PDB file of C-alpha atoms and ligand atoms in Angstrom:
ATOM      1  CA  UNK A 172       0.000   0.000   0.000  1.00  0.00           C
ATOM      2  CA  UNK A 173       1.217   3.466  -0.855  1.00  0.00           C
ATOM      3  CA  UNK A 174       0.326   6.447   1.292  1.00  0.00           C
ATOM      4  CA  UNK A 175      -0.225  10.121   0.643  1.00  0.00           C
ATOM      5  CA  UNK A 176      -0.233  12.753   3.337  1.00  0.00           C
ATOM      6  CA  UNK A 177      -2.378  15.697   2.337  1.00  0.00           C
ATOM      7  CA  UNK A 178      -2.047  18.948   4.212  1.00  0.00           C
ATOM      8  CA  UNK A 179      -5.136  20.991   3.530  1.00  0.00           C
ATOM      9  CA  UNK A 180      -4.653  24.699   4.176  1.00  0.00           C
ATOM     10  CA  UNK A 181      -7.252  26.562   6.187  1.00  0.00           C
ATOM     11  CA  UNK A 182      -6.884  29.151   3.425  1.00  0.00           C
ATOM     12  CA  UNK A 183      -8.646  26.877   0.938  1.00  0.00           C
ATOM     13  CA  UNK A 184     -11.041  24.591   2.852  1.00  0.00           C
ATOM     14  CA  UNK A 185     -13.997  26.829   1.997  1.00  0.00           C
ATOM     15  CA  UNK A 186     -13.029  26.887  -1.692  1.00  0.00           C
ATOM     16  CA  UNK A 187     -12.246  23.206  -2.418  1.00  0.00           C
ATOM     17  CA  UNK A 188     -13.698  22.280  -5.800  1.00  0.00           C
ATOM     18  CA  UNK A 189     -15.227  19.087  -7.242  1.00  0.00           C
ATOM     19  CA  UNK A 190     -12.062  18.810  -9.391  1.00  0.00           C
ATOM     20  CA  UNK A 191      -9.955  18.650  -6.230  1.00  0.00           C
ATOM     21  CA  UNK A 192     -12.108  15.834  -4.862  1.00  0.00           C
ATOM     22  CA  UNK A 193     -11.953  13.963  -8.156  1.00  0.00           C
ATOM     23  CA  UNK A 194      -8.141  14.117  -7.941  1.00  0.00           C
ATOM     24  CA  UNK A 195      -8.445  12.444  -4.520  1.00  0.00           C
ATOM     25  CA  UNK A 196     -10.693   9.779  -6.040  1.00  0.00           C
ATOM     26  CA  UNK A 197      -8.077   9.144  -8.752  1.00  0.00           C
ATOM     27  CA  UNK A 198      -5.428   8.540  -6.092  1.00  0.00           C
ATOM     28  CA  UNK A 199      -7.742   6.162  -4.229  1.00  0.00           C
ATOM     29  CA  UNK A 200      -8.530   4.273  -7.441  1.00  0.00           C
ATOM     30  CA  UNK A 201      -4.763   3.776  -7.835  1.00  0.00           C
ATOM     31  CA  UNK A 202      -4.718   2.214  -4.351  1.00  0.00           C
ATOM     32  CA  UNK A 203      -3.274   5.120  -2.436  1.00  0.00           C
ATOM     33  CA  UNK A 204      -4.234   5.494   1.207  1.00  0.00           C
ATOM     34  CA  UNK A 205      -4.916   9.086   2.256  1.00  0.00           C
ATOM     35  CA  UNK A 206      -4.235  10.827   5.554  1.00  0.00           C
ATOM     36  CA  UNK A 207      -5.092  14.499   6.134  1.00  0.00           C
ATOM     37  CA  UNK A 208      -3.672  17.211   8.346  1.00  0.00           C
ATOM     38  CA  UNK A 209      -5.488  20.539   8.191  1.00  0.00           C
ATOM     39  CA  UNK A 210      -4.609  24.159   8.933  1.00  0.00           C
ATOM     40  CA  UNK A 211      -7.011  26.924   9.847  1.00  0.00           C
ATOM     41  CA  UNK A 212      -5.382  30.361   9.731  1.00  0.00           C
ATOM     42  CA  UNK A 213      -8.414  32.338   8.520  1.00  0.00           C
ATOM     43  CA  UNK A 214     -10.866  30.627  10.925  1.00  0.00           C
ATOM     44  CA  UNK A 215      -8.529  31.282  13.873  1.00  0.00           C
ATOM     45  CA  UNK A 216      -7.976  34.923  12.914  1.00  0.00           C
ATOM     46  CA  UNK A 217     -11.700  35.493  12.557  1.00  0.00           C
ATOM     47  CA  UNK A 218     -12.361  34.128  16.042  1.00  0.00           C
ATOM     48  CA  UNK A 219      -9.384  35.928  17.633  1.00  0.00           C
ATOM     49  CA  UNK A 220     -10.768  39.099  16.130  1.00  0.00           C
ATOM     50  CA  UNK A 221     -14.085  38.510  17.904  1.00  0.00           C
ATOM     51  CA  UNK A 222     -12.119  38.147  21.152  1.00  0.00           C
ATOM     52  CA  UNK A 223     -10.073  41.285  20.298  1.00  0.00           C
ATOM     53  CA  UNK A 224      -6.802  39.321  20.307  1.00  0.00           C
ATOM     54  CA  UNK A 225      -4.282  40.512  17.724  1.00  0.00           C
ATOM     55  CA  UNK A 226      -2.560  37.713  15.740  1.00  0.00           C
ATOM     56  CA  UNK A 227       1.223  37.833  16.140  1.00  0.00           C
ATOM     57  CA  UNK A 228       3.669  35.839  13.994  1.00  0.00           C
ATOM     58  CA  UNK A 229       7.412  35.082  14.096  1.00  0.00           C
ATOM     59  CA  UNK A 230       8.707  33.632  10.787  1.00  0.00           C
ATOM     60  CA  UNK A 231       5.200  32.509   9.901  1.00  0.00           C
ATOM     61  CA  UNK A 232       4.638  30.794  13.289  1.00  0.00           C
ATOM     62  CA  UNK A 233       1.764  32.022  15.453  1.00  0.00           C
ATOM     63  CA  UNK A 234       2.710  33.249  18.919  1.00  0.00           C
ATOM     64  CA  UNK A 235       0.351  31.323  21.182  1.00  0.00           C
ATOM     65  CA  UNK A 236      -0.632  32.457  24.676  1.00  0.00           C
ATOM     66  CA  UNK A 237      -2.931  30.365  26.875  1.00  0.00           C
ATOM     67  CA  UNK A 238      -5.837  32.513  25.744  1.00  0.00           C
ATOM     68  CA  UNK A 239      -4.900  32.073  22.068  1.00  0.00           C
ATOM     69  CA  UNK A 240      -4.523  28.310  22.601  1.00  0.00           C
ATOM     70  CA  UNK A 241      -8.096  28.026  23.865  1.00  0.00           C
ATOM     71  CA  UNK A 242      -9.349  29.745  20.733  1.00  0.00           C
ATOM     72  CA  UNK A 243      -7.015  27.715  18.476  1.00  0.00           C
ATOM     73  CA  UNK A 244      -8.291  24.409  19.837  1.00  0.00           C
ATOM     74  CA  UNK A 245     -11.932  25.453  19.821  1.00  0.00           C
ATOM     75  CA  UNK A 246     -11.745  26.665  16.238  1.00  0.00           C
ATOM     76  CA  UNK A 247      -9.471  24.018  14.710  1.00  0.00           C
ATOM     77  CA  UNK A 248     -10.993  21.018  16.409  1.00  0.00           C
ATOM     78  CA  UNK A 249     -14.584  22.181  16.797  1.00  0.00           C
ATOM     79  CA  UNK A 250     -15.007  23.937  13.488  1.00  0.00           C
ATOM     80  CA  UNK A 251     -12.311  23.485  10.835  1.00  0.00           C
ATOM     81  CA  UNK A 252     -11.807  19.751  11.384  1.00  0.00           C
ATOM     82  CA  UNK A 253     -15.562  19.167  11.337  1.00  0.00           C
ATOM     83  CA  UNK A 254     -15.867  21.149   8.096  1.00  0.00           C
ATOM     84  CA  UNK A 255     -13.200  19.103   6.283  1.00  0.00           C
ATOM     85  CA  UNK A 256     -14.481  15.749   7.559  1.00  0.00           C
ATOM     86  CA  UNK A 257     -17.961  16.705   6.393  1.00  0.00           C
ATOM     87  CA  UNK A 258     -16.719  17.771   2.952  1.00  0.00           C
ATOM     88  CA  UNK A 259     -14.874  14.479   2.465  1.00  0.00           C
ATOM     89  CA  UNK A 260     -17.979  12.537   3.535  1.00  0.00           C
ATOM     90  CA  UNK A 261     -20.205  14.532   1.187  1.00  0.00           C
ATOM     91  CA  UNK A 262     -17.821  13.602  -1.634  1.00  0.00           C
ATOM     92  CA  UNK A 263     -18.150   9.906  -0.882  1.00  0.00           C
ATOM     93  CA  UNK A 264     -15.010   9.412   1.209  1.00  0.00           C
ATOM     94  CA  UNK A 265     -15.061   7.911   4.709  1.00  0.00           C
ATOM     95  CA  UNK A 266     -13.396  10.331   7.088  1.00  0.00           C
ATOM     96  CA  UNK A 267     -12.821  10.527  10.804  1.00  0.00           C
ATOM     97  CA  UNK A 268     -11.616  13.622  12.709  1.00  0.00           C
ATOM     98  CA  UNK A 269      -8.860  13.350  15.297  1.00  0.00           C
ATOM     99  CA  UNK A 270      -7.443  16.014  17.587  1.00  0.00           C
ATOM    100  CA  UNK A 271      -3.663  15.544  17.416  1.00  0.00           C
ATOM    101  CA  UNK A 272      -3.426  15.328  21.220  1.00  0.00           C
ATOM    102  CA  UNK A 273      -5.972  12.461  21.392  1.00  0.00           C
ATOM    103  CA  UNK A 274      -4.364   9.091  22.085  1.00  0.00           C
ATOM    104  CA  UNK A 275      -1.003  10.962  22.208  1.00  0.00           C
ATOM    105  CA  UNK A 276      -1.042  10.942  18.426  1.00  0.00           C
ATOM    106  CA  UNK A 277       1.124  14.050  17.934  1.00  0.00           C
ATOM    107  CA  UNK A 278       3.803  14.162  20.638  1.00  0.00           C
ATOM    108  CA  UNK A 279       5.383  17.608  20.730  1.00  0.00           C
ATOM    109  CA  UNK A 280       7.947  19.731  22.567  1.00  0.00           C
ATOM    110  CA  UNK A 281       8.212  23.506  22.945  1.00  0.00           C
ATOM    111  CA  UNK A 282      10.110  25.295  20.163  1.00  0.00           C
ATOM    112  CA  UNK A 283      10.902  28.439  22.168  1.00  0.00           C
ATOM    113  CA  UNK A 284       8.579  28.996  25.118  1.00  0.00           C
ATOM    114  CA  UNK A 285       9.755  32.589  25.755  1.00  0.00           C
ATOM    115  CA  UNK A 286       9.386  33.774  22.166  1.00  0.00           C
ATOM    116  CA  UNK A 287       6.446  31.739  20.867  1.00  0.00           C
ATOM    117  CA  UNK A 288       4.584  30.495  23.947  1.00  0.00           C
ATOM    118  CA  UNK A 289       2.547  27.307  23.563  1.00  0.00           C
ATOM    119  CA  UNK A 290       3.993  26.357  20.181  1.00  0.00           C
ATOM    120  CA  UNK A 291       5.416  22.922  19.621  1.00  0.00           C
ATOM    121  CA  UNK A 292       7.258  20.769  17.150  1.00  0.00           C
ATOM    122  CA  UNK A 293       6.548  17.092  16.745  1.00  0.00           C
ATOM    123  CA  UNK A 294       8.936  14.611  18.329  1.00  0.00           C
ATOM    124  CA  UNK A 295       7.000  11.416  17.688  1.00  0.00           C
ATOM    125  CA  UNK A 296       3.710  10.188  16.289  1.00  0.00           C
ATOM    126  CA  UNK A 297       1.606   7.472  17.859  1.00  0.00           C
ATOM    127  CA  UNK A 298       0.351   5.784  14.702  1.00  0.00           C
ATOM    128  CA  UNK A 299      -2.010   3.284  16.313  1.00  0.00           C
ATOM    129  CA  UNK A 300      -5.322   5.029  15.704  1.00  0.00           C
ATOM    130  CA  UNK A 301      -4.374   6.242  12.223  1.00  0.00           C
ATOM    131  CA  UNK A 302      -3.333   2.738  11.132  1.00  0.00           C
ATOM    132  CA  UNK A 303      -6.477   1.224  12.660  1.00  0.00           C
ATOM    133  CA  UNK A 304      -8.641   3.622  10.660  1.00  0.00           C
ATOM    134  CA  UNK A 305      -6.615   3.054   7.464  1.00  0.00           C
ATOM    135  CA  UNK A 306      -7.222  -0.684   7.771  1.00  0.00           C
ATOM    136  CA  UNK A 307     -10.942   0.091   7.616  1.00  0.00           C
ATOM    137  CA  UNK A 308     -10.444   2.417   4.614  1.00  0.00           C
ATOM    138  CA  UNK A 309     -11.144   5.484   6.710  1.00  0.00           C
ATOM    139  CA  UNK A 310      -9.247   8.716   6.148  1.00  0.00           C
ATOM    140  CA  UNK A 311      -7.978  10.304   9.369  1.00  0.00           C
ATOM    141  CA  UNK A 312      -8.253  14.091   9.441  1.00  0.00           C
ATOM    142  CA  UNK A 313      -5.759  15.324  12.033  1.00  0.00           C
ATOM    143  CA  UNK A 314      -5.949  18.679  13.821  1.00  0.00           C
ATOM    144  CA  UNK A 315      -2.366  19.909  14.411  1.00  0.00           C
ATOM    145  CA  UNK A 316      -2.448  20.153  18.194  1.00  0.00           C
ATOM    146  CA  UNK A 317       0.310  18.269  19.953  1.00  0.00           C
ATOM    147  CA  UNK A 318       0.684  17.007  23.491  1.00  0.00           C
ATOM    148  CA  UNK A 319       3.901  17.540  25.477  1.00  0.00           C
ATOM    149  CA  UNK A 320       5.506  14.977  27.780  1.00  0.00           C
ATOM    150  CA  UNK A 321       4.182  17.009  30.714  1.00  0.00           C
ATOM    151  CA  UNK A 322       0.664  17.024  29.295  1.00  0.00           C
ATOM    152  CA  UNK A 323       0.395  20.565  27.892  1.00  0.00           C
ATOM    153  CA  UNK A 324      -1.368  21.021  24.594  1.00  0.00           C
ATOM    154  CA  UNK A 325       0.821  22.808  22.060  1.00  0.00           C
ATOM    155  CA  UNK A 326      -0.096  24.575  18.862  1.00  0.00           C
ATOM    156  CA  UNK A 327       1.844  22.953  16.013  1.00  0.00           C
ATOM    157  CA  UNK A 328       2.182  24.659  12.648  1.00  0.00           C
ATOM    158  CA  UNK A 329       0.084  22.549  10.296  1.00  0.00           C
ATOM    159  CA  UNK A 330       2.772  22.424   7.588  1.00  0.00           C
ATOM    160  CA  UNK A 331       5.354  21.140  10.106  1.00  0.00           C
ATOM    161  CA  UNK A 332       2.841  18.619  11.444  1.00  0.00           C
ATOM    162  CA  UNK A 333       2.131  17.388   7.918  1.00  0.00           C
ATOM    163  CA  UNK A 334       5.820  16.763   7.168  1.00  0.00           C
ATOM    164  CA  UNK A 335       6.299  14.976  10.513  1.00  0.00           C
ATOM    165  CA  UNK A 336       3.265  12.718  10.028  1.00  0.00           C
ATOM    166  CA  UNK A 337       4.310  11.988   6.429  1.00  0.00           C
ATOM    167  CA  UNK A 338       7.741  10.944   7.659  1.00  0.00           C
ATOM    168  CA  UNK A 339       6.537   8.850  10.616  1.00  0.00           C
ATOM    169  CA  UNK A 340       3.904   7.038   8.566  1.00  0.00           C
ATOM    170  CA  UNK A 341       6.327   6.302   5.728  1.00  0.00           C
ATOM    171  CA  UNK A 342       4.200   8.161   3.209  1.00  0.00           C
ATOM    172  CA  UNK A 343       5.345   8.182  -0.407  1.00  0.00           C
ATOM    173  CA  UNK A 344       3.848  11.566  -1.237  1.00  0.00           C
ATOM    174  CA  UNK A 345       3.184  14.717   0.721  1.00  0.00           C
ATOM    175  CA  UNK A 346       0.926  17.351  -0.834  1.00  0.00           C
ATOM    176  CA  UNK A 347       0.512  20.838   0.553  1.00  0.00           C
ATOM    177  CA  UNK A 348      -2.886  21.995  -0.651  1.00  0.00           C
ATOM    178  CA  UNK A 349      -3.291  25.741  -0.567  1.00  0.00           C
ATOM    179  CA  UNK A 350      -5.128  28.714  -2.098  1.00  0.00           C
ATOM    180  CA  UNK A 351      -2.573  29.357  -4.876  1.00  0.00           C
ATOM    181  CA  UNK A 352      -1.517  27.083  -7.771  1.00  0.00           C
ATOM    182  CA  UNK A 353       1.981  26.625  -6.391  1.00  0.00           C
ATOM    183  CA  UNK A 354       5.033  28.828  -5.910  1.00  0.00           C
ATOM    184  CA  UNK A 355       5.057  32.038  -7.905  1.00  0.00           C
ATOM    185  CA  UNK A 356       8.326  33.826  -8.595  1.00  0.00           C
ATOM    186  CA  UNK A 357       8.209  37.239 -10.278  1.00  0.00           C
ATOM    187  CA  UNK A 358       4.622  36.547 -11.292  1.00  0.00           C
ATOM    188  CA  UNK A 359       5.281  33.126 -12.863  1.00  0.00           C
ATOM    189  CA  UNK A 360       4.219  29.749 -11.513  1.00  0.00           C
ATOM    190  CA  UNK A 361       7.293  27.512 -11.220  1.00  0.00           C
ATOM    191  CA  UNK A 362       6.853  23.778 -11.743  1.00  0.00           C
ATOM    192  CA  UNK A 363      10.075  22.640  -9.994  1.00  0.00           C
ATOM    193  CA  UNK A 364      12.136  24.233  -7.240  1.00  0.00           C
ATOM    194  CA  UNK A 365      15.346  22.971  -5.695  1.00  0.00           C
ATOM    195  CA  UNK A 366      16.515  23.422  -2.131  1.00  0.00           C
ATOM    196  CA  UNK A 367      19.025  26.057  -3.297  1.00  0.00           C
ATOM    197  CA  UNK A 368      16.298  27.974  -5.169  1.00  0.00           C
ATOM    198  CA  UNK A 369      14.135  27.984  -2.066  1.00  0.00           C
ATOM    199  CA  UNK A 370      16.854  29.452   0.151  1.00  0.00           C
ATOM    200  CA  UNK A 371      17.572  32.137  -2.458  1.00  0.00           C
ATOM    201  CA  UNK A 372      13.886  33.008  -2.881  1.00  0.00           C
ATOM    202  CA  UNK A 373      13.389  33.335   0.870  1.00  0.00           C
ATOM    203  CA  UNK A 374      16.482  35.566   1.183  1.00  0.00           C
ATOM    204  CA  UNK A 375      15.315  37.705  -1.736  1.00  0.00           C
ATOM    205  CA  UNK A 376      11.852  38.048  -0.206  1.00  0.00           C
ATOM    206  CA  UNK A 377      10.177  36.215  -3.099  1.00  0.00           C
ATOM    207  CA  UNK A 378       8.805  33.498  -0.833  1.00  0.00           C
ATOM    208  CA  UNK A 379       7.166  35.078   2.221  1.00  0.00           C
ATOM    209  CA  UNK A 380       4.601  34.642   5.001  1.00  0.00           C
ATOM    210  CA  UNK A 381       2.736  31.335   5.160  1.00  0.00           C
ATOM    211  CA  UNK A 382       4.724  29.963   2.211  1.00  0.00           C
ATOM    212  CA  UNK A 383       7.893  29.885   4.371  1.00  0.00           C
ATOM    213  CA  UNK A 384       6.837  27.142   6.831  1.00  0.00           C
ATOM    214  CA  UNK A 385       5.356  25.303   3.849  1.00  0.00           C
ATOM    215  CA  UNK A 386       8.560  25.157   1.783  1.00  0.00           C
ATOM    216  CA  UNK A 387      10.671  24.428   4.880  1.00  0.00           C
ATOM    217  CA  UNK A 388       8.366  21.538   5.773  1.00  0.00           C
ATOM    218  CA  UNK A 389       8.477  20.373   2.169  1.00  0.00           C
ATOM    219  CA  UNK A 390      12.292  20.316   2.297  1.00  0.00           C
ATOM    220  CA  UNK A 391      12.223  18.427   5.598  1.00  0.00           C
ATOM    221  CA  UNK A 392       9.932  15.839   4.009  1.00  0.00           C
ATOM    222  CA  UNK A 393      12.183  15.487   0.940  1.00  0.00           C
ATOM    223  CA  UNK A 394      15.219  14.962   3.164  1.00  0.00           C
ATOM    224  CA  UNK A 395      13.471  12.005   4.759  1.00  0.00           C
ATOM    225  CA  UNK A 396      13.244  10.415   1.350  1.00  0.00           C
ATOM    226  CA  UNK A 397       9.648  11.024   0.329  1.00  0.00           C
ATOM    227  CA  UNK A 398       9.200  10.340  -3.352  1.00  0.00           C
ATOM    228  CA  UNK A 399       7.061  13.340  -4.247  1.00  0.00           C
ATOM    229  CA  UNK A 400       6.467  16.554  -2.342  1.00  0.00           C
ATOM    230  CA  UNK A 401       4.326  19.213  -3.974  1.00  0.00           C
ATOM    231  CA  UNK A 402       2.500  22.452  -3.371  1.00  0.00           C
ATOM    232  CA  UNK A 403      -0.850  22.283  -5.153  1.00  0.00           C
ATOM    233  CA  UNK A 404      -4.106  24.184  -5.361  1.00  0.00           C
ATOM    234  CA  UNK A 405      -7.312  23.027  -3.716  1.00  0.00           C
ATOM    235  CA  UNK A 406      -9.320  25.055  -6.202  1.00  0.00           C
ATOM    236  CA  UNK A 407      -8.619  22.778  -9.170  1.00  0.00           C
ATOM    237  CA  UNK A 408      -7.453  19.304 -10.170  1.00  0.00           C
ATOM    238  CA  UNK A 409      -3.934  18.476  -8.970  1.00  0.00           C
ATOM    239  CA  UNK A 410      -3.757  14.967 -10.494  1.00  0.00           C
ATOM    240  CA  UNK A 411      -5.409  13.544 -13.615  1.00  0.00           C
ATOM    241  CA  UNK A 412      -4.391   9.935 -13.036  1.00  0.00           C
ATOM    242  CA  UNK A 413      -0.947  10.446 -14.628  1.00  0.00           C
ATOM    243  CA  UNK A 414       0.142  14.059 -14.477  1.00  0.00           C
ATOM    244  CA  UNK A 415       0.522  16.356 -11.518  1.00  0.00           C
ATOM    245  CA  UNK A 416      -0.246  20.054 -11.394  1.00  0.00           C
ATOM    246  CA  UNK A 417       1.511  22.456  -9.016  1.00  0.00           C
ATOM    247  CA  UNK A 418       5.070  23.045  -7.823  1.00  0.00           C
ATOM    248  CA  UNK A 419       7.303  20.062  -7.178  1.00  0.00           C
ATOM    249  CA  UNK A 420       9.950  20.453  -4.505  1.00  0.00           C
ATOM    250  CA  UNK A 421      13.282  18.850  -5.331  1.00  0.00           C
ATOM    251  CA  UNK A 422      16.030  18.068  -2.866  1.00  0.00           C
ATOM    252  CA  UNK A 423      19.087  19.201  -4.789  1.00  0.00           C
ATOM    253  CA  UNK A 424      19.318  21.322  -7.927  1.00  0.00           C
ATOM    254  CA  UNK A 425      19.210  19.330 -11.122  1.00  0.00           C
ATOM    255  CA  UNK A 426      18.293  16.002  -9.564  1.00  0.00           C
ATOM    256  CA  UNK A 427      14.823  15.058 -10.675  1.00  0.00           C
ATOM    257  CA  UNK A 428      13.056  12.905  -8.129  1.00  0.00           C
TER     258      UNK A 428
HETATM  259  N1  LIG B 223       6.284  32.889  -3.747  1.00  0.00           N
HETATM  260  C1  LIG B 223       5.027  32.625  -3.360  1.00  0.00           C
HETATM  261  N2  LIG B 223       4.209  31.911  -4.181  1.00  0.00           N
HETATM  262  C2  LIG B 223       2.939  31.647  -3.833  1.00  0.00           C
HETATM  263  N3  LIG B 223       2.387  32.055  -2.643  1.00  0.00           N
HETATM  264  C3  LIG B 223       3.159  32.757  -1.784  1.00  0.00           C
HETATM  265  C4  LIG B 223       4.512  33.063  -2.094  1.00  0.00           C
HETATM  266  N4  LIG B 223       5.032  33.770  -1.049  1.00  0.00           N
HETATM  267  C5  LIG B 223       4.055  33.897  -0.151  1.00  0.00           C
HETATM  268  N5  LIG B 223       2.915  33.294  -0.559  1.00  0.00           N
HETATM  269  C6  LIG B 223       1.670  33.279   0.190  1.00  0.00           C
HETATM  270  O1  LIG B 223       1.504  32.015   0.836  1.00  0.00           O
HETATM  271  C7  LIG B 223       0.094  31.818   0.961  1.00  0.00           C
HETATM  272  C8  LIG B 223      -0.193  30.382   1.345  1.00  0.00           C
HETATM  273  O2  LIG B 223       0.148  30.163   2.699  1.00  0.00           O
HETATM  274  P1  LIG B 223      -0.937  30.345   3.855  1.00  0.00           P
HETATM  275  O3  LIG B 223      -0.279  30.017   5.150  1.00  0.00           O
HETATM  276  O4  LIG B 223      -1.624  31.660   3.752  1.00  0.00           O
HETATM  277  O5  LIG B 223      -2.056  29.259   3.463  1.00  0.00           O
HETATM  278  P2  LIG B 223      -2.231  27.759   3.934  1.00  0.00           P
HETATM  279  O6  LIG B 223      -0.999  27.264   4.587  1.00  0.00           O
HETATM  280  O7  LIG B 223      -2.741  27.023   2.751  1.00  0.00           O
HETATM  281  O8  LIG B 223      -3.398  27.863   5.000  1.00  0.00           O
HETATM  282  P3  LIG B 223      -3.301  27.694   6.603  1.00  0.00           P
HETATM  283  O9  LIG B 223      -2.069  28.452   7.040  1.00  0.00           O
HETATM  284  O10 LIG B 223      -4.551  28.303   7.113  1.00  0.00           O
HETATM  285  O11 LIG B 223      -3.216  26.236   6.844  1.00  0.00           O
HETATM  286  C9  LIG B 223      -0.431  32.246  -0.377  1.00  0.00           C
HETATM  287  O12 LIG B 223      -1.805  32.557  -0.367  1.00  0.00           O
HETATM  288  C10 LIG B 223       0.445  33.485  -0.687  1.00  0.00           C
HETATM  289  O13 LIG B 223      -0.191  34.656  -0.242  1.00  0.00           O
HETATM  290 MG1  LIG B 224      -0.174  28.308   6.352  1.00  0.00          MG
END
């Protein structure tokens, strides 16, 4: 069995198209097992706004106070996860939502408590529940909230969580589904980028904001030997059964993977 980890951006959940879902169906018909991790930036910002809390980011990572964490969990788990599970079900796919801290699925540690607060990075993944659901042909939809060794819930950037789950579950592909067709440089969509390109583009300010944790996570996934890592749009088809649409991340310049 071959596995695909799909990170679905909060930016695009409300705009996923039938063509996107038919790409998923094509993967399933080719015997791929799917696992989802979702983001939820816009939903969180909307709710924080209601609570008059100003979003604050460091290198694309959300600074998370205890108050922010309550909102993050309520929104991601109670709203965004439910929305994506429902959409998959409506499109004929069996899906099951899982908060990352449930069953110690996403085990995380603080990145920098002073600077970022309750923000974690994944140390290990308890695969038990995910594998149990996969055996029954059920897609797990994971909310990126981790649990620390001391039992605190930590906000994990969804792109980082996706790369970690892809690695731990020995996925073959990792797709970052977002609200743009891929990486744009000087107004043009690029179909392949190397690690060197990515570092240059970040330094030159051509890759910014939420695209930074995405490309860094993509590189981390490539390093672990994933066969295909791509940034694709959720607003159109990303796979027609043979060809892929979007930006493919390559490990080293010139080496096609
Ligand atoms: N070079 C680039 N090419 C394409 N998009 C870029 C680039 N640099 C920055 N971006 C921004 O990155 C955004 C995608 O990241 P963003 O974090 O907003 O969405 P997401 O990760 O899909 O959603 P969420 O963070 O809610 O899970 C794009 O909408 C675009 O504004
Ligand atoms: Mg993002």
